[in-house]
mmCIF file of C-alpha atoms in Angstrom:
data_model
loop_
_atom_site.group_PDB
_atom_site.id
_atom_site.type_symbol
_atom_site.label_atom_id
_atom_site.label_comp_id
_atom_site.label_asym_id
_atom_site.label_seq_id
_atom_site.Cartn_x
_atom_site.Cartn_y
_atom_site.Cartn_z
ATOM 1 C CA MET O 6 41.917 -35.350 -80.553
ATOM 2 C CA VAL O 7 45.629 -35.631 -81.424
ATOM 3 C CA LYS O 8 45.654 -38.563 -83.694
ATOM 4 C CA THR O 9 47.424 -39.146 -86.862
ATOM 5 C CA ILE O 10 45.880 -41.421 -89.709
ATOM 6 C CA ILE O 11 48.637 -42.566 -92.167
ATOM 7 C CA ILE O 12 47.074 -43.302 -95.747
ATOM 8 C CA ASN O 13 49.221 -45.401 -97.962
ATOM 9 C CA GLY O 14 48.435 -44.405 -101.718
ATOM 10 C CA SER O 15 50.819 -47.075 -103.349
ATOM 11 C CA PRO O 16 49.161 -49.269 -106.025
ATOM 12 C CA ARG O 17 50.930 -52.238 -104.443
ATOM 13 C CA ALA O 18 50.320 -51.130 -100.856
ATOM 14 C CA PRO O 19 50.742 -54.537 -99.070
ATOM 15 C CA LYS O 20 54.006 -54.840 -100.602
ATOM 16 C CA SER O 21 55.194 -51.547 -101.158
ATOM 17 C CA ASN O 22 58.287 -49.341 -100.218
ATOM 18 C CA SER O 23 55.614 -47.007 -99.030
ATOM 19 C CA LYS O 24 54.458 -49.515 -96.602
ATOM 20 C CA GLN O 25 58.131 -49.896 -95.213
ATOM 21 C CA TYR O 26 58.502 -45.868 -95.203
ATOM 22 C CA ALA O 27 55.322 -45.755 -93.303
ATOM 23 C CA GLU O 28 56.235 -48.388 -90.803
ATOM 24 C CA ILE O 29 59.467 -46.330 -90.122
ATOM 25 C CA PHE O 30 57.478 -43.273 -89.635
ATOM 26 C CA ARG O 31 55.290 -44.912 -86.967
ATOM 27 C CA LYS O 32 58.409 -46.108 -85.329
ATOM 28 C CA TYR O 33 59.772 -42.618 -84.656
ATOM 29 C CA TYR O 34 56.385 -40.780 -84.290
ATOM 30 C CA THR O 35 55.370 -40.101 -80.769
ATOM 31 C CA GLY O 36 51.512 -39.760 -81.123
ATOM 32 C CA GLU O 37 48.662 -42.058 -81.673
ATOM 33 C CA THR O 38 48.307 -43.545 -85.285
ATOM 34 C CA ILE O 39 45.903 -45.267 -87.402
ATOM 35 C CA SER O 40 46.947 -46.700 -90.795
ATOM 36 C CA PHE O 41 45.100 -47.482 -93.894
ATOM 37 C CA MET O 42 46.126 -48.788 -97.388
ATOM 38 C CA ILE O 43 43.762 -47.448 -100.238
ATOM 39 C CA ASN O 44 41.860 -49.869 -102.339
ATOM 40 C CA ASN O 45 38.957 -49.564 -104.535
ATOM 41 C CA ARG O 46 36.558 -50.661 -101.827
ATOM 42 C CA ASN O 47 37.776 -48.667 -98.695
ATOM 43 C CA HIS O 48 37.459 -44.974 -99.481
ATOM 44 C CA SER O 49 34.547 -44.349 -97.241
ATOM 45 C CA GLU O 50 36.248 -46.328 -94.315
ATOM 46 C CA ILE O 51 39.188 -44.020 -94.581
ATOM 47 C CA CYS O 52 37.036 -40.946 -94.908
ATOM 48 C CA ASP O 53 35.167 -41.762 -91.949
ATOM 49 C CA HIS O 54 38.191 -42.106 -89.833
ATOM 50 C CA ILE O 55 39.798 -38.889 -91.030
ATOM 51 C CA GLU O 56 37.016 -37.136 -89.157
ATOM 52 C CA GLY O 57 38.523 -36.756 -85.454
ATOM 53 C CA CYS O 58 42.035 -36.832 -86.631
ATOM 54 C CA SER O 59 44.495 -34.084 -86.233
ATOM 55 C CA ASP O 60 46.753 -34.708 -89.021
ATOM 56 C CA ILE O 61 47.120 -36.763 -92.273
ATOM 57 C CA VAL O 62 50.320 -38.352 -93.733
ATOM 58 C CA PHE O 63 49.825 -39.372 -97.026
ATOM 59 C CA VAL O 64 52.598 -41.929 -98.071
ATOM 60 C CA PHE O 65 52.938 -42.730 -101.866
ATOM 61 C CA PRO O 66 55.443 -43.226 -104.837
ATOM 62 C CA LEU O 67 55.815 -41.006 -107.840
ATOM 63 C CA TYR O 68 53.800 -42.833 -110.680
ATOM 64 C CA ALA O 69 54.368 -41.675 -114.152
ATOM 65 C CA ASP O 70 55.713 -38.121 -112.881
ATOM 66 C CA GLY O 71 52.708 -37.603 -110.697
ATOM 67 C CA ILE O 72 50.611 -39.002 -108.082
ATOM 68 C CA PRO O 73 49.391 -42.597 -108.602
ATOM 69 C CA SER O 74 45.769 -43.005 -109.859
ATOM 70 C CA THR O 75 44.937 -45.083 -106.735
ATOM 71 C CA LEU O 76 45.337 -41.941 -104.721
ATOM 72 C CA LEU O 77 44.138 -39.503 -107.141
ATOM 73 C CA ASN O 78 40.746 -41.800 -107.025
ATOM 74 C CA PHE O 79 40.759 -41.456 -103.422
ATOM 75 C CA LEU O 80 41.189 -37.787 -103.358
ATOM 76 C CA LYS O 81 38.219 -37.194 -105.592
ATOM 77 C CA THR O 82 36.191 -39.239 -102.979
ATOM 78 C CA LEU O 83 37.768 -37.196 -100.037
ATOM 79 C CA GLU O 84 36.731 -33.935 -101.422
ATOM 80 C CA THR O 85 32.964 -35.028 -101.626
ATOM 81 C CA TYR O 86 33.173 -35.919 -97.733
ATOM 82 C CA GLN O 87 32.042 -33.161 -95.199
ATOM 83 C CA ILE O 88 34.733 -33.040 -92.780
ATOM 84 C CA ASN O 89 34.047 -30.453 -90.106
ATOM 85 C CA GLN O 90 37.758 -30.373 -88.345
ATOM 86 C CA LYS O 91 40.045 -30.815 -91.206
ATOM 87 C CA PRO O 92 43.448 -32.294 -90.354
ATOM 88 C CA ARG O 93 46.523 -30.767 -91.547
ATOM 89 C CA VAL O 94 48.110 -32.715 -94.364
ATOM 90 C CA HIS O 95 51.826 -34.212 -94.493
ATOM 91 C CA ILE O 96 53.476 -35.697 -97.434
ATOM 92 C CA LEU O 97 56.129 -38.565 -97.483
ATOM 93 C CA ILE O 98 56.791 -39.368 -101.123
ATOM 94 C CA ASN O 99 59.486 -41.511 -103.043
ATOM 95 C CA CYS O 100 60.752 -41.916 -106.279
ATOM 96 C CA GLY O 101 62.877 -44.413 -108.022
ATOM 97 C CA PHE O 102 65.189 -42.052 -109.512
ATOM 98 C CA ILE O 103 68.183 -40.323 -107.717
ATOM 99 C CA GLU O 104 66.764 -36.750 -107.823
ATOM 100 C CA PRO O 105 64.269 -36.210 -104.898
ATOM 101 C CA GLU O 106 63.162 -33.023 -106.691
ATOM 102 C CA GLN O 107 61.425 -35.387 -109.512
ATOM 103 C CA ASN O 108 58.858 -35.583 -106.819
ATOM 104 C CA ASN O 109 58.292 -31.854 -106.891
ATOM 105 C CA VAL O 110 55.394 -31.786 -109.251
ATOM 106 C CA ALA O 111 53.335 -34.525 -107.322
ATOM 107 C CA LEU O 112 53.777 -32.445 -104.117
ATOM 108 C CA ASP O 113 52.396 -29.643 -105.826
ATOM 109 C CA MET O 114 49.435 -31.422 -106.886
ATOM 110 C CA MET O 115 48.847 -32.243 -103.258
ATOM 111 C CA ARG O 116 49.424 -28.878 -102.232
ATOM 112 C CA LEU O 117 46.535 -27.792 -104.819
ATOM 113 C CA PHE O 118 44.171 -30.423 -103.445
ATOM 114 C CA CYS O 119 44.835 -28.906 -100.023
ATOM 115 C CA ARG O 120 44.246 -25.543 -101.241
ATOM 116 C CA GLN O 121 41.059 -26.172 -103.325
ATOM 117 C CA ASN O 122 39.409 -28.275 -100.327
ATOM 118 C CA ARG O 123 40.594 -26.208 -97.352
ATOM 119 C CA TYR O 124 43.395 -28.478 -95.746
ATOM 120 C CA GLU O 125 46.229 -27.010 -94.354
ATOM 121 C CA PHE O 126 49.255 -28.048 -96.230
ATOM 122 C CA SER O 127 52.178 -29.041 -93.895
ATOM 123 C CA SER O 128 55.493 -30.725 -93.793
ATOM 124 C CA THR O 129 56.887 -32.926 -96.637
ATOM 125 C CA LEU O 130 59.574 -35.309 -97.103
ATOM 126 C CA ALA O 131 60.730 -36.239 -100.762
ATOM 127 C CA ILE O 132 62.636 -39.344 -101.184
ATOM 128 C CA GLY O 133 64.918 -40.068 -104.081
ATOM 129 C CA ALA O 134 66.223 -43.593 -105.102
ATOM 130 C CA GLY O 135 63.249 -44.738 -103.039
ATOM 131 C CA GLU O 136 62.909 -48.217 -104.599
ATOM 132 C CA ALA O 137 66.237 -49.304 -103.230
ATOM 133 C CA PHE O 138 67.319 -47.078 -100.443
ATOM 134 C CA LEU O 139 66.268 -49.327 -97.556
ATOM 135 C CA THR O 140 68.245 -52.445 -99.109
ATOM 136 C CA THR O 141 71.410 -50.530 -98.919
ATOM 137 C CA PRO O 142 73.987 -49.973 -96.258
ATOM 138 C CA LEU O 143 73.227 -46.293 -96.150
ATOM 139 C CA SER O 144 69.569 -46.873 -95.249
ATOM 140 C CA PHE O 145 70.157 -45.078 -92.032
ATOM 141 C CA LEU O 146 70.208 -41.769 -94.127
ATOM 142 C CA VAL O 147 66.461 -42.149 -95.049
ATOM 143 C CA LYS O 148 65.382 -43.663 -91.770
ATOM 144 C CA GLY O 149 67.044 -40.537 -90.055
ATOM 145 C CA LYS O 150 65.320 -38.068 -92.406
ATOM 146 C CA ILE O 151 62.019 -39.835 -91.653
ATOM 147 C CA LYS O 152 62.791 -39.543 -87.979
ATOM 148 C CA LYS O 153 63.166 -35.655 -88.512
ATOM 149 C CA PHE O 154 59.870 -35.785 -90.405
ATOM 150 C CA ALA O 155 57.918 -37.469 -87.598
ATOM 151 C CA LYS O 156 59.253 -34.883 -85.290
ATOM 152 C CA LEU O 157 57.821 -32.212 -87.405
ATOM 153 C CA VAL O 158 54.472 -33.768 -87.676
ATOM 154 C CA ALA O 159 54.437 -34.341 -83.792
ATOM 155 C CA SER O 160 55.535 -30.839 -83.190
ATOM 156 C CA LYS O 161 53.360 -29.024 -85.849
ATOM 157 C CA LYS O 162 56.080 -27.466 -87.366
ATOM 158 C CA THR O 163 56.126 -27.072 -91.087
ATOM 159 C CA GLU O 164 59.417 -27.960 -93.024
ATOM 160 C CA HIS O 165 60.330 -29.372 -96.478
ATOM 161 C CA LEU O 166 62.887 -32.092 -96.327
ATOM 162 C CA SER O 167 64.452 -34.459 -99.075
ATOM 163 C CA VAL O 168 66.890 -37.323 -99.063
ATOM 164 C CA THR O 169 68.833 -39.530 -101.573
ATOM 165 C CA LEU O 170 71.611 -41.656 -101.751
ATOM 166 C CA PRO O 171 75.045 -39.798 -101.782
ATOM 167 C CA LEU O 172 76.136 -40.893 -105.403
ATOM 168 C CA SER O 173 76.919 -39.377 -108.637
ATOM 169 C CA LYS O 174 74.365 -40.004 -111.422
ATOM 170 C CA LYS O 175 76.597 -42.369 -113.127
ATOM 171 C CA SER O 176 77.181 -44.516 -109.829
ATOM 172 C CA PHE O 177 73.416 -44.556 -109.235
ATOM 173 C CA VAL O 178 73.026 -45.975 -112.792
ATOM 174 C CA LYS O 179 75.403 -48.665 -112.337
ATOM 175 C CA ALA O 180 74.163 -49.571 -108.680
ATOM 176 C CA SER O 181 70.502 -49.454 -110.073
ATOM 177 C CA THR O 182 71.215 -51.706 -112.905
ATOM 178 C CA LYS O 183 72.908 -54.310 -110.353
ATOM 179 C CA TYR O 184 69.623 -54.056 -108.259
ATOM 180 C CA TRP O 185 67.366 -54.577 -111.069
ATOM 181 C CA ILE O 186 69.524 -57.562 -112.553
ATOM 182 C CA ALA O 187 69.209 -59.227 -109.129
ATOM 183 C CA TYR O 188 65.394 -58.474 -108.963
ATOM 184 C CA GLY O 189 64.862 -60.298 -112.282
ATOM 185 C CA GLU O 190 67.094 -63.229 -111.412
ATOM 186 C CA ARG O 191 64.673 -64.093 -108.501
ATOM 187 C CA PHE O 192 61.903 -64.537 -111.421
ATOM 188 C CA GLY O 193 64.583 -66.397 -113.867
ATOM 189 C CA CYS O 194 64.730 -63.421 -116.018
ATOM 190 C CA SER O 195 68.074 -62.488 -117.437
ATOM 191 C CA LYS O 196 69.658 -59.086 -117.820
ATOM 192 C CA GLU O 197 69.388 -59.739 -121.869
ATOM 193 C CA GLN O 198 65.691 -60.504 -121.401
ATOM 194 C CA MET O 199 65.100 -57.705 -119.275
ATOM 195 C CA ALA O 200 66.572 -55.476 -121.671
ATOM 196 C CA SER O 201 64.406 -56.606 -124.716
ATOM 197 C CA MET O 202 63.354 -53.918 -126.746
ATOM 198 C CA LYS O 203 60.062 -55.731 -127.777
ATOM 199 C CA ILE O 204 56.757 -54.725 -126.611
ATOM 200 C CA GLU O 205 53.885 -57.173 -126.522
ATOM 201 C CA MET D 13 51.014 -44.289 -136.765
ATOM 202 C CA LYS D 14 48.925 -41.257 -135.631
ATOM 203 C CA LEU D 15 47.178 -41.741 -132.318
ATOM 204 C CA LEU D 16 44.193 -39.754 -131.078
ATOM 205 C CA LEU D 17 43.825 -40.816 -127.326
ATOM 206 C CA SER D 18 40.791 -39.323 -125.398
ATOM 207 C CA ASP D 19 39.037 -39.911 -121.940
ATOM 208 C CA THR D 20 35.755 -38.730 -123.378
ATOM 209 C CA PRO D 21 33.818 -39.900 -126.529
ATOM 210 C CA LEU D 22 34.682 -37.497 -129.502
ATOM 211 C CA THR D 23 32.623 -37.145 -132.800
ATOM 212 C CA ILE D 24 35.448 -37.367 -134.971
ATOM 213 C CA HIS D 25 36.021 -39.075 -138.091
ATOM 214 C CA LEU D 26 39.701 -40.051 -139.136
ATOM 215 C CA LYS D 27 40.178 -40.394 -142.754
ATOM 216 C CA LYS D 28 43.461 -42.080 -143.295
ATOM 217 C CA GLU D 29 44.396 -45.858 -142.365
ATOM 218 C CA ASN D 30 47.386 -45.085 -140.239
ATOM 219 C CA GLU D 31 45.071 -42.586 -138.069
ATOM 220 C CA ILE D 32 43.716 -44.255 -134.905
ATOM 221 C CA TYR D 33 41.262 -42.997 -132.529
ATOM 222 C CA ILE D 34 40.861 -44.586 -129.105
ATOM 223 C CA ASP D 35 37.984 -43.617 -126.546
ATOM 224 C CA LEU D 36 39.619 -44.818 -123.220
ATOM 225 C CA SER D 37 36.138 -44.322 -121.426
ATOM 226 C CA GLN D 38 34.765 -47.203 -123.528
ATOM 227 C CA LEU D 39 37.699 -49.594 -122.636
ATOM 228 C CA LYS D 40 38.121 -51.724 -119.819
ATOM 229 C CA ILE D 41 41.479 -50.715 -118.046
ATOM 230 C CA SER D 42 42.174 -51.480 -114.445
ATOM 231 C CA ASN D 43 45.071 -50.060 -112.296
ATOM 232 C CA CYS D 44 48.474 -50.706 -112.420
ATOM 233 C CA ILE D 45 49.327 -52.984 -109.413
ATOM 234 C CA GLY D 46 52.988 -52.154 -109.351
ATOM 235 C CA CYS D 47 53.985 -55.739 -109.489
ATOM 236 C CA PHE D 48 57.045 -54.892 -111.739
ATOM 237 C CA GLY D 49 55.898 -57.844 -113.920
ATOM 238 C CA CYS D 50 56.605 -55.937 -117.227
ATOM 239 C CA TRP D 51 60.046 -55.368 -116.242
ATOM 240 C CA THR D 52 61.109 -58.484 -114.453
ATOM 241 C CA LYS D 53 59.033 -61.493 -115.342
ATOM 242 C CA THR D 54 57.457 -60.850 -118.653
ATOM 243 C CA PRO D 55 59.561 -57.921 -120.168
ATOM 244 C CA GLY D 56 57.449 -55.664 -122.375
ATOM 245 C CA LYS D 57 54.186 -57.319 -121.535
ATOM 246 C CA CYS D 58 51.706 -56.334 -118.797
ATOM 247 C CA VAL D 59 50.448 -59.425 -116.685
ATOM 248 C CA ILE D 60 46.905 -57.795 -116.478
ATOM 249 C CA ARG D 61 45.664 -58.819 -119.780
ATOM 250 C CA ASP D 62 42.554 -56.144 -120.173
ATOM 251 C CA ASP D 63 42.305 -53.618 -122.919
ATOM 252 C CA ALA D 64 45.412 -51.604 -122.004
ATOM 253 C CA VAL D 65 47.655 -54.311 -123.734
ATOM 254 C CA LYS D 66 45.920 -53.140 -126.994
ATOM 255 C CA VAL D 67 46.632 -49.553 -126.372
ATOM 256 C CA TYR D 68 50.471 -49.130 -124.976
ATOM 257 C CA PRO D 69 51.745 -50.788 -128.155
ATOM 258 C CA MET D 70 50.057 -47.924 -130.210
ATOM 259 C CA ILE D 71 51.471 -45.253 -127.721
ATOM 260 C CA ALA D 72 54.769 -46.533 -128.450
ATOM 261 C CA ASN D 73 54.408 -46.919 -132.440
ATOM 262 C CA SER D 74 53.092 -43.372 -132.798
ATOM 263 C CA GLU D 75 55.008 -40.625 -134.389
ATOM 264 C CA LYS D 76 52.129 -38.103 -133.768
ATOM 265 C CA ILE D 77 50.009 -38.557 -130.882
ATOM 266 C CA ILE D 78 47.139 -36.209 -129.263
ATOM 267 C CA TYR D 79 46.132 -36.864 -125.803
ATOM 268 C CA VAL D 80 42.709 -35.286 -124.857
ATOM 269 C CA SER D 81 42.291 -35.458 -120.894
ATOM 270 C CA HIS D 82 40.289 -33.773 -118.132
ATOM 271 C CA VAL D 83 42.515 -32.056 -115.629
ATOM 272 C CA LYS D 84 42.188 -32.682 -111.976
ATOM 273 C CA TYR D 85 44.630 -31.287 -109.261
ATOM 274 C CA GLY D 86 46.981 -30.460 -111.894
ATOM 275 C CA SER D 87 47.097 -33.927 -113.178
ATOM 276 C CA TYR D 88 45.504 -36.081 -115.811
ATOM 277 C CA ASP D 89 42.342 -36.984 -114.407
ATOM 278 C CA THR D 90 41.850 -40.602 -113.596
ATOM 279 C CA ILE D 91 41.092 -42.365 -117.055
ATOM 280 C CA MET D 92 44.112 -40.906 -118.768
ATOM 281 C CA LYS D 93 46.356 -41.286 -115.798
ATOM 282 C CA THR D 94 45.314 -45.045 -115.200
ATOM 283 C CA MET D 95 46.331 -45.772 -118.953
ATOM 284 C CA LEU D 96 49.591 -43.909 -118.840
ATOM 285 C CA GLU D 97 50.537 -45.861 -115.661
ATOM 286 C CA ARG D 98 49.616 -48.910 -117.380
ATOM 287 C CA ALA D 99 51.893 -48.115 -120.272
ATOM 288 C CA ILE D 100 55.179 -48.692 -118.298
ATOM 289 C CA PRO D 101 55.977 -52.028 -120.211
ATOM 290 C CA ILE D 102 57.087 -49.818 -122.906
ATOM 291 C CA GLN D 103 60.246 -48.865 -120.636
ATOM 292 C CA GLN D 104 62.802 -51.191 -119.188
ATOM 293 C CA ALA D 105 63.438 -51.332 -115.531
ATOM 294 C CA PHE D 106 66.886 -50.001 -116.058
ATOM 295 C CA ILE D 107 67.763 -46.446 -115.710
ATOM 296 C CA ARG D 108 69.986 -43.919 -117.906
ATOM 297 C CA ILE D 109 70.902 -40.480 -117.740
ATOM 298 C CA HIS D 110 68.893 -38.424 -120.075
ATOM 299 C CA ASN D 111 68.820 -34.525 -120.105
ATOM 300 C CA ASN D 112 71.288 -35.003 -117.273
ATOM 301 C CA GLU D 113 68.500 -36.525 -115.130
ATOM 302 C CA THR D 114 68.014 -40.143 -114.430
ATOM 303 C CA HIS D 115 65.215 -41.700 -116.309
ATOM 304 C CA HIS D 116 64.173 -45.290 -117.615
ATOM 305 C CA VAL D 117 65.209 -46.721 -120.661
ATOM 306 C CA GLN D 118 62.693 -46.961 -123.449
ATOM 307 C CA ARG D 119 62.123 -50.101 -125.279
ATOM 308 C CA GLU D 120 61.307 -49.791 -129.128
ATOM 309 C CA VAL D 121 59.439 -46.535 -128.762
ATOM 310 C CA LYS D 122 59.162 -43.804 -131.552
ATOM 311 C CA ASN D 123 59.804 -40.277 -130.821
ATOM 312 C CA LYS D 124 56.727 -38.349 -131.213
ATOM 313 C CA ASP D 125 55.243 -34.989 -131.539
ATOM 314 C CA ALA D 126 52.685 -34.618 -129.027
ATOM 315 C CA VAL D 127 49.788 -32.222 -128.426
ATOM 316 C CA ILE D 128 47.865 -32.380 -125.057
ATOM 317 C CA ILE D 129 44.439 -30.875 -125.283
ATOM 318 C CA ALA D 130 43.609 -30.542 -121.641
ATOM 319 C CA TYR D 131 40.023 -29.588 -120.570
ATOM 320 C CA GLY D 132 37.955 -28.320 -117.511
ATOM 321 C CA GLU D 133 37.693 -25.231 -115.747
ATOM 322 C CA LEU D 134 41.097 -24.524 -114.621
ATOM 323 C CA SER D 135 42.963 -22.109 -112.434
ATOM 324 C CA GLN D 136 46.125 -20.655 -113.487
ATOM 325 C CA GLU D 137 47.912 -22.664 -110.779
ATOM 326 C CA GLU D 138 46.453 -25.727 -112.131
ATOM 327 C CA LYS D 139 47.436 -25.037 -115.554
ATOM 328 C CA ASP D 140 50.968 -24.274 -114.314
ATOM 329 C CA ILE D 141 51.116 -27.633 -112.553
ATOM 330 C CA PHE D 142 49.896 -29.475 -115.373
ATOM 331 C CA THR D 143 52.493 -27.725 -117.781
ATOM 332 C CA ARG D 144 55.189 -28.720 -115.408
ATOM 333 C CA LEU D 145 53.778 -32.522 -115.545
ATOM 334 C CA ILE D 146 54.047 -32.325 -119.370
ATOM 335 C CA SER D 147 57.397 -31.086 -119.323
ATOM 336 C CA ARG D 148 58.496 -33.879 -117.138
ATOM 337 C CA ASN D 149 56.635 -36.402 -119.428
ATOM 338 C CA ALA D 150 58.501 -35.124 -122.280
ATOM 339 C CA ASN D 151 61.470 -36.892 -120.721
ATOM 340 C CA ASN D 152 59.887 -40.190 -120.075
ATOM 341 C CA MET D 153 57.509 -40.513 -123.002
ATOM 342 C CA SER D 154 59.902 -39.836 -126.129
ATOM 343 C CA PHE D 155 58.295 -36.448 -126.898
ATOM 344 C CA SER D 156 60.440 -34.587 -129.613
ATOM 345 C CA SER D 157 58.119 -31.735 -129.420
ATOM 346 C CA TYR D 158 54.981 -30.846 -127.454
ATOM 347 C CA ARG D 159 52.267 -28.270 -127.300
ATOM 348 C CA ILE D 160 49.455 -28.116 -124.337
ATOM 349 C CA LEU D 161 46.123 -26.596 -125.293
ATOM 350 C CA PHE D 162 43.834 -25.580 -122.367
ATOM 351 C CA VAL D 163 40.239 -25.499 -123.481
ATOM 352 C CA THR D 164 36.695 -25.825 -121.963
ATOM 353 C CA LYS D 165 34.608 -28.901 -122.613
ATOM 354 C CA GLU D 166 32.653 -27.018 -125.275
ATOM 355 C CA GLU D 167 35.740 -26.263 -127.253
ATOM 356 C CA LEU D 168 36.969 -29.800 -127.386
ATOM 357 C CA THR D 169 35.831 -31.021 -130.613
ATOM 358 C CA SER D 170 36.547 -28.082 -132.658
ATOM 359 C CA THR D 171 40.075 -27.928 -131.039
ATOM 360 C CA VAL D 172 40.758 -31.764 -131.949
ATOM 361 C CA GLU D 173 39.432 -31.223 -135.447
ATOM 362 C CA GLN D 174 41.849 -28.664 -135.874
ATOM 363 C CA GLU D 175 44.662 -30.502 -134.407
ATOM 364 C CA VAL D 176 43.920 -33.675 -136.529
ATOM 365 C CA ALA D 177 43.783 -31.478 -139.577
ATOM 366 C CA LEU D 178 47.450 -30.385 -138.892
ATOM 367 C CA TRP D 179 48.394 -34.166 -139.331
#
């Protein structure tokens, strides 16, 4: 059966950027899809649905330089499941930094999971500036890359893609500062309060 | 402060007042929910008031730190990884350029000498990925120096004792 399961491994799945990226993927992907957001209670349900799928697309953010513990927990459950026909695995990862290559270690963790558990590791898309990308006038760049990634998944080709905002690091720092100040203002938190050096 | 943070119980007796041992497996620490509250609502404080809120200020305050963690897929296994994700209140939302890469600005976090004792039956590939992870952590966790020691579970206690003795 040709069916793709999209698994969102973001700790804030319902409100996540990963959810938005997954929705863009679905828009451009021509095949049948089913989607899940990992939580503590639905590991078995997701594993049951993996059987019978031709492809898995894991969508998640970089967390503390690696894969989020939400996803790590799920992978540990998945490796205990007997899946007879293992789907090919694709990864759509995003990080808040401008360098998409900061995602590489997390991608290699997923590659290792696949090798250890005999899943074919296929295409990847690493997104930089992933927190704010979709709110910028340049969002078409990331959407275009997701479209290309969706075509790769559909055509069973393997390629490793990346995309980020075309800004210098300095300009990115400036733009991200503006973004976070506006984010804090929504909760009545000033730039000075957000920049507090105090912990607890 | 000198902190020994472990994901498994250790039979170790720290002698000095400023030496602290925490066994994360005995604490109640839930997953980070990615709400950004610690950056944009209550800066420096996590909105989830479980045991993690006692641990991350100690991580920030330590000048010497030993992490003891099982390794899975080249990552810290879930107990340590969950705690490290819950430690993001020690950073700000704001981004800086550090070592020619973009990283979050740190709050009042002391530079630290870190030793990471990684245990499990690990392949060379797994060790290589974990080594790259720690090198990335060094940028984000204020490591002025770090060493990684790969050991089996049986070697854990003696390795920790040796490293604590070096404090």
